[in-house]
Amino acid sequence: MNSRLDVPLESLTSRPSAQAHAFVPDNNSGRTFYLETFGCQMNDHDSEKVAGVLLQRGYRQVETPDAAGLVLYNTCSIREKAAHKVFSRLGLYREANEGKIIGVLGCVAQQEGEVIFERAPWVSLVCGSASYWQLPEMLVRLEAGERRVTGLDKDTDETFETEMTRRDHPFRAYITIIEGCDKACTYCVVPFTRGPERSRTSATVLEEARRLADAGYTEIQLLGQTVNSYRDPSPRRMSFSELLTAVAETPGIRRVRFTTSHPSDFGADIVQAIDAHPGICEHVHLPVQSGSTRVLQAMKRTYTREEYLERIAMIRGARRPISITSDIIVGFPGETEGDFADTLSLLDAAQYDSIFSFKYSPRPNTAAQHMAGAIPEEEQGRRLAIVQERQRQIQTTRNELLIGQTLEVLVDSQSRREGQWAGRTSSNRMVNFSSPSSGLLGQYHQVAVTGAGPNSVLGNHVL
Ligand code: 5AD
Ligand code: SF4
């Protein structure tokens, strides 16, 4: 199983977009949509914006595909399994689609293109993320009865800006600051599915942060496939770390997070910004992928093991206790026992607070797709289990060090069991705690840590 040890950064399950905070437009058109999202936070946030566009056009969001006239799947193709999921969803409409308009959005749409119409002729819309800015026009064509509408151009300078975003979460909001990816990791489909890097202007980002603060959001997460490769296209030329600081200084914003950082673009200025501004969360997601320089070269990751570990040492040298998380791929073509041992020793050296770990999955168009030395699935599974067990021990030990400390959490859920709550620390650790108080959701509270497991800590509300 491709799995992870914690849930902070990416959810591998699919989820229908939440209804709780939906903007309900004044509409009597009876047009309804259902939107299901697969994959990463970029997709989650794209879906929030797609939903915003639809609501603005008078559509109403419904919770099941059965109830919808327009059914959209925002898809992920990072690994083969994720890509397969959408075809099994589309298969549901093979016999009858009851006049529904069915659309495929996101990475599978971009990757498969019009082939989707051949595999599933009942699909009417195929649109990749680089074309979302054209969605309003595509909707007009679908509403006029067109049944083969595509948005597959990805060599665009455009970013997806909408006046209205239907946000899934009441106090934590995403802002995409950079779309696409200019790196060329040999295993990865993202440069093909999301196109080249495009950064938004700092003024647009800061304006969005101000609007979110006015709307009551206190935590902002800046998103980008390589978020720290951000380059302000305006004459202001703000660096990523300056932008982070400016977002954190927005009145009303209490926390700003950012993900995902690429090690090669990770400079000391980011650590200095975190140290200087308590509002910038003490967490860096810095995927290493492999601990072997030889494999890193085959992956075209543009750094060596030693250079990566220098970045880690720099982050560990900060005044604040910055938590570091990572992504690991096991079983990349040609990965020897020795290379794999390097990944395990890197886990020991880096002391991550959490990782996502995956079996390598060959992807279309990528340079690694036909590389020699494929590792059998069973062996990949064995290596994955070893990585996960080693990391589990590291996390347990690290979390146990927190017992006795008092941590600030943003409370984001309430358990069914009375008096039990959960939230996240600035370091993105999950904290489950008990409290006799009510109405804590969305608030910041102090929790005294009394226990620790590999994926979360336990504690009591400090009243
Ligand atoms: N196979 C397995 N894992 C992959 N990732 C990206 N492409 C692949 C692939 N072909 C992982 C990387 C990346 C994370 C989002 O997904 O670890 O950082
Ligand atoms: Fe994929 Fe590499 Fe770009 Fe990340 S940096 S999105 S892994 S190509």
PDB file of N, CA and C in Angstrom, residues 30-34 60-71 98 100:
ATOM      1  N   GLY A  30     -32.104  25.804 -11.195  1.00  0.00           N
ATOM      2  CA  GLY A  30     -32.199  24.353 -11.008  1.00  0.00           C
ATOM      3  C   GLY A  30     -30.971  23.609 -11.456  1.00  0.00           C
ATOM      4  N   ARG A  31     -29.943  24.337 -11.878  1.00  0.00           N
ATOM      5  CA  ARG A  31     -28.718  23.641 -12.297  1.00  0.00           C
ATOM      6  C   ARG A  31     -27.930  23.221 -11.065  1.00  0.00           C
ATOM      7  N   THR A  32     -27.504  21.961 -11.086  1.00  0.00           N
ATOM      8  CA  THR A  32     -26.820  21.434  -9.906  1.00  0.00           C
ATOM      9  C   THR A  32     -25.498  20.783 -10.310  1.00  0.00           C
ATOM     10  N   PHE A  33     -24.526  20.801  -9.392  1.00  0.00           N
ATOM     11  CA  PHE A  33     -23.272  20.111  -9.684  1.00  0.00           C
ATOM     12  C   PHE A  33     -22.792  19.321  -8.468  1.00  0.00           C
ATOM     13  N   TYR A  34     -22.054  18.247  -8.806  1.00  0.00           N
ATOM     14  CA  TYR A  34     -21.369  17.436  -7.799  1.00  0.00           C
ATOM     15  C   TYR A  34     -19.901  17.439  -8.189  1.00  0.00           C
ATOM     16  N   ARG A  60     -26.031  25.093  -8.168  1.00  0.00           N
ATOM     17  CA  ARG A  60     -26.133  24.755  -6.749  1.00  0.00           C
ATOM     18  C   ARG A  60     -25.359  23.468  -6.533  1.00  0.00           C
ATOM     19  N   GLN A  61     -24.592  23.399  -5.433  1.00  0.00           N
ATOM     20  CA  GLN A  61     -23.780  22.205  -5.179  1.00  0.00           C
ATOM     21  C   GLN A  61     -24.608  21.162  -4.437  1.00  0.00           C
ATOM     22  N   VAL A  62     -24.512  19.905  -4.886  1.00  0.00           N
ATOM     23  CA  VAL A  62     -25.236  18.820  -4.214  1.00  0.00           C
ATOM     24  C   VAL A  62     -24.240  17.765  -3.736  1.00  0.00           C
ATOM     25  N   GLU A  63     -24.704  16.907  -2.843  1.00  0.00           N
ATOM     26  CA  GLU A  63     -23.767  16.010  -2.168  1.00  0.00           C
ATOM     27  C   GLU A  63     -23.616  14.633  -2.790  1.00  0.00           C
ATOM     28  N   THR A  64     -24.462  14.317  -3.779  1.00  0.00           N
ATOM     29  CA  THR A  64     -24.301  13.018  -4.443  1.00  0.00           C
ATOM     30  C   THR A  64     -24.351  13.215  -5.950  1.00  0.00           C
ATOM     31  N   PRO A  65     -23.657  12.342  -6.692  1.00  0.00           N
ATOM     32  CA  PRO A  65     -23.728  12.461  -8.155  1.00  0.00           C
ATOM     33  C   PRO A  65     -25.151  12.247  -8.657  1.00  0.00           C
ATOM     34  N   ASP A  66     -25.911  11.410  -7.957  1.00  0.00           N
ATOM     35  CA  ASP A  66     -27.289  11.144  -8.382  1.00  0.00           C
ATOM     36  C   ASP A  66     -28.121  12.410  -8.470  1.00  0.00           C
ATOM     37  N   ALA A  67     -27.872  13.316  -7.524  1.00  0.00           N
ATOM     38  CA  ALA A  67     -28.702  14.524  -7.444  1.00  0.00           C
ATOM     39  C   ALA A  67     -28.235  15.615  -8.404  1.00  0.00           C
ATOM     40  N   ALA A  68     -27.136  15.349  -9.140  1.00  0.00           N
ATOM     41  CA  ALA A  68     -26.514  16.431  -9.913  1.00  0.00           C
ATOM     42  C   ALA A  68     -26.779  16.349 -11.408  1.00  0.00           C
ATOM     43  N   GLY A  69     -26.889  17.523 -12.039  1.00  0.00           N
ATOM     44  CA  GLY A  69     -26.964  17.581 -13.493  1.00  0.00           C
ATOM     45  C   GLY A  69     -25.558  17.582 -14.086  1.00  0.00           C
ATOM     46  N   LEU A  70     -24.630  18.198 -13.366  1.00  0.00           N
ATOM     47  CA  LEU A  70     -23.234  18.273 -13.810  1.00  0.00           C
ATOM     48  C   LEU A  70     -22.373  17.545 -12.781  1.00  0.00           C
ATOM     49  N   VAL A  71     -21.647  16.510 -13.254  1.00  0.00           N
ATOM     50  CA  VAL A  71     -20.809  15.721 -12.340  1.00  0.00           C
ATOM     51  C   VAL A  71     -19.352  15.922 -12.742  1.00  0.00           C
ATOM     52  N   GLU A  98     -28.299   9.255 -17.425  1.00  0.00           N
ATOM     53  CA  GLU A  98     -29.505  10.040 -17.127  1.00  0.00           C
ATOM     54  C   GLU A  98     -29.365  11.508 -17.530  1.00  0.00           C
ATOM     55  N   LYS A 100     -26.901  13.381 -17.579  1.00  0.00           N
ATOM     56  CA  LYS A 100     -25.948  14.207 -16.830  1.00  0.00           C
ATOM     57  C   LYS A 100     -24.807  14.657 -17.735  1.00  0.00           C
TER      58      LYS A 100
END
